[in-house]
C-alpha positions as a printed NumPy array, in Angstrom:
array([[  0.   ,   0.   ,   0.   ],
       [  2.786,   2.556,   0.735],
       [  3.94 ,   2.338,  -2.904],
       [  0.538,   3.511,  -4.12 ],
       [  0.786,   6.554,  -1.83 ],
       [  4.302,   7.338,  -3.131],
       [  2.983,   7.36 ,  -6.7  ],
       [  0.195,   9.71 ,  -5.664],
       [  2.627,  12.074,  -3.92 ],
       [  4.869,  11.954,  -7.005],
       [  1.949,  12.933,  -9.222],
       [  0.989,  15.737,  -6.833],
       [  4.626,  16.977,  -6.79 ],
       [  4.674,  17.109, -10.589],
       [  1.252,  18.765, -10.87 ],
       [  2.254,  21.402,  -8.311],
       [  5.536,  21.995, -10.166],
       [  3.681,  22.688, -13.426],
       [  1.079,  24.972, -11.845],
       [  3.594,  26.875,  -9.692],
       [  5.743,  27.509, -12.779],
       [  2.704,  28.991, -14.519],
       [  1.658,  31.104, -11.523],
       [  5.151,  32.473, -10.835],
       [  5.919,  33.15 , -14.505],
       [  2.62 ,  34.651, -15.635],
       [  0.359,  35.657, -12.745],
       [  2.733,  37.072, -10.162],
       [  3.005,  40.851, -10.304],
       [  5.625,  41.65 ,  -7.689],
       [  8.284,  44.203,  -8.736],
       [ 10.792,  42.737,  -6.246],
       [ 10.78 ,  39.412,  -8.055],
       [ 13.226,  39.744, -10.932],
       [ 14.929,  37.398, -13.331],
       [ 13.832,  34.19 , -14.917],
       [ 12.485,  31.872, -12.261],
       [ 11.964,  28.197, -12.929],
       [ 10.465,  25.73 , -10.527],
       [ 12.847,  22.789, -10.738],
       [ 11.21 ,  20.473,  -8.21 ],
       [  8.423,  20.348,  -5.641],
       [  8.454,  17.975,  -2.669],
       [  5.162,  17.681,  -0.793],
       [  5.107,  16.112,   2.666],
       [  2.996,  12.934,   2.933],
       [  0.366,  14.755,   5.047],
       [  0.155,  17.474,   2.33 ],
       [  0.734,  20.222,   4.901],
       [  3.96 ,  21.597,   3.414],
       [  5.523,  21.779,  -0.017],
       [  9.172,  22.614,  -0.572],
       [  9.432,  24.494,  -3.841],
       [ 12.918,  24.383,  -5.362],
       [ 13.548,  27.257,  -7.73 ],
       [ 16.337,  28.248, -10.038],
       [ 16.842,  31.954, -10.701],
       [ 18.698,  33.337, -13.727],
       [ 19.466,  36.966, -14.659],
       [ 18.316,  38.212, -11.286],
       [ 19.115,  41.697,  -9.989],
       [ 18.94 ,  40.634,  -6.361],
       [ 18.392,  36.982,  -5.387],
       [ 17.736,  37.787,  -1.712],
       [ 15.069,  40.351,  -2.674],
       [ 13.489,  37.892,  -5.123],
       [ 13.334,  35.173,  -2.447],
       [ 11.744,  37.672,  -0.013],
       [  9.234,  38.638,  -2.708],
       [  8.328,  34.985,  -3.256],
       [  7.897,  34.438,   0.486],
       [  5.684,  37.533,   0.762],
       [  3.634,  36.389,  -2.244],
       [  3.272,  32.816,  -1.002],
       [ -0.281,  33.458,   0.274],
       [ -1.396,  34.605,  -3.167],
       [  0.508,  31.792,  -4.894],
       [ -1.06 ,  29.261,  -2.534],
       [ -4.61 ,  30.555,  -3.142],
       [ -4.043,  30.406,  -6.923],
       [ -2.758,  26.851,  -6.515],
       [ -5.888,  25.916,  -4.538],
       [ -8.088,  27.228,  -7.382],
       [ -6.203,  25.183,  -9.978],
       [ -5.644,  21.909,  -8.123],
       [ -8.616,  20.56 ,  -6.255],
       [ -7.27 ,  18.786,  -3.175],
       [ -8.72 ,  18.875,   0.327],
       [ -5.924,  21.094,   1.605],
       [ -3.295,  23.141,  -0.161],
       [  0.144,  22.896,   1.447],
       [  2.069,  25.799,   2.884],
       [  4.823,  26.742,   0.436],
       [  8.48 ,  26.842,   1.439],
       [ 10.783,  28.298,  -1.207],
       [ 14.345,  26.998,  -1.529],
       [ 17.018,  27.933,  -4.031],
       [ 18.028,  25.041,  -6.243],
       [ 21.59 ,  25.753,  -7.285],
       [ 22.079,  22.423,  -9.049],
       [ 22.062,  24.13 , -12.466],
       [ 24.677,  26.595, -11.265],
       [ 26.639,  23.703,  -9.8  ],
       [ 26.389,  21.832, -13.107],
       [ 27.636,  24.86 , -15.032],
       [ 30.575,  25.169, -12.631],
       [ 31.496,  21.514, -13.136],
       [ 31.213,  21.984, -16.925],
       [ 33.636,  24.899, -16.859],
       [ 36.086,  22.939, -14.699],
       [ 35.897,  19.992, -17.124],
       [ 36.527,  22.285, -20.074],
       [ 39.655,  23.59 , -18.345],
       [ 40.926,  20.097, -17.57 ],
       [ 40.068,  18.163, -20.754],
       [ 42.122,  20.096, -23.343],
       [ 45.219,  19.599, -21.176],
       [ 44.716,  15.816, -21.212],
       [ 44.488,  15.696, -25.015],
       [ 48.097,  16.876, -25.528]])
């Protein structure tokens, strides 16, 4: 039985990720939120009380200000999410920076530095 619940949570995670991307990209009108924000992953707790929203921010003027803006807008984002996804309760949103893309780019640049030297 636990496997069935994991699949459900996985589907909810993915559905939330899609909807949050839409809401943040198109519906959010907060001047403090700058740059291109992508929702990379959403992890909902099994009781559906909390959802960790991992975001990647590119071309941002001020990442700290953008994160504050997202936190301040979380009530609005959550109510929009409730309208779009019909579940008994909508989780509280916790925004986290996902720097895996940045990390990947850093590794790429290190590899590019190393590899030409090995080809000699």
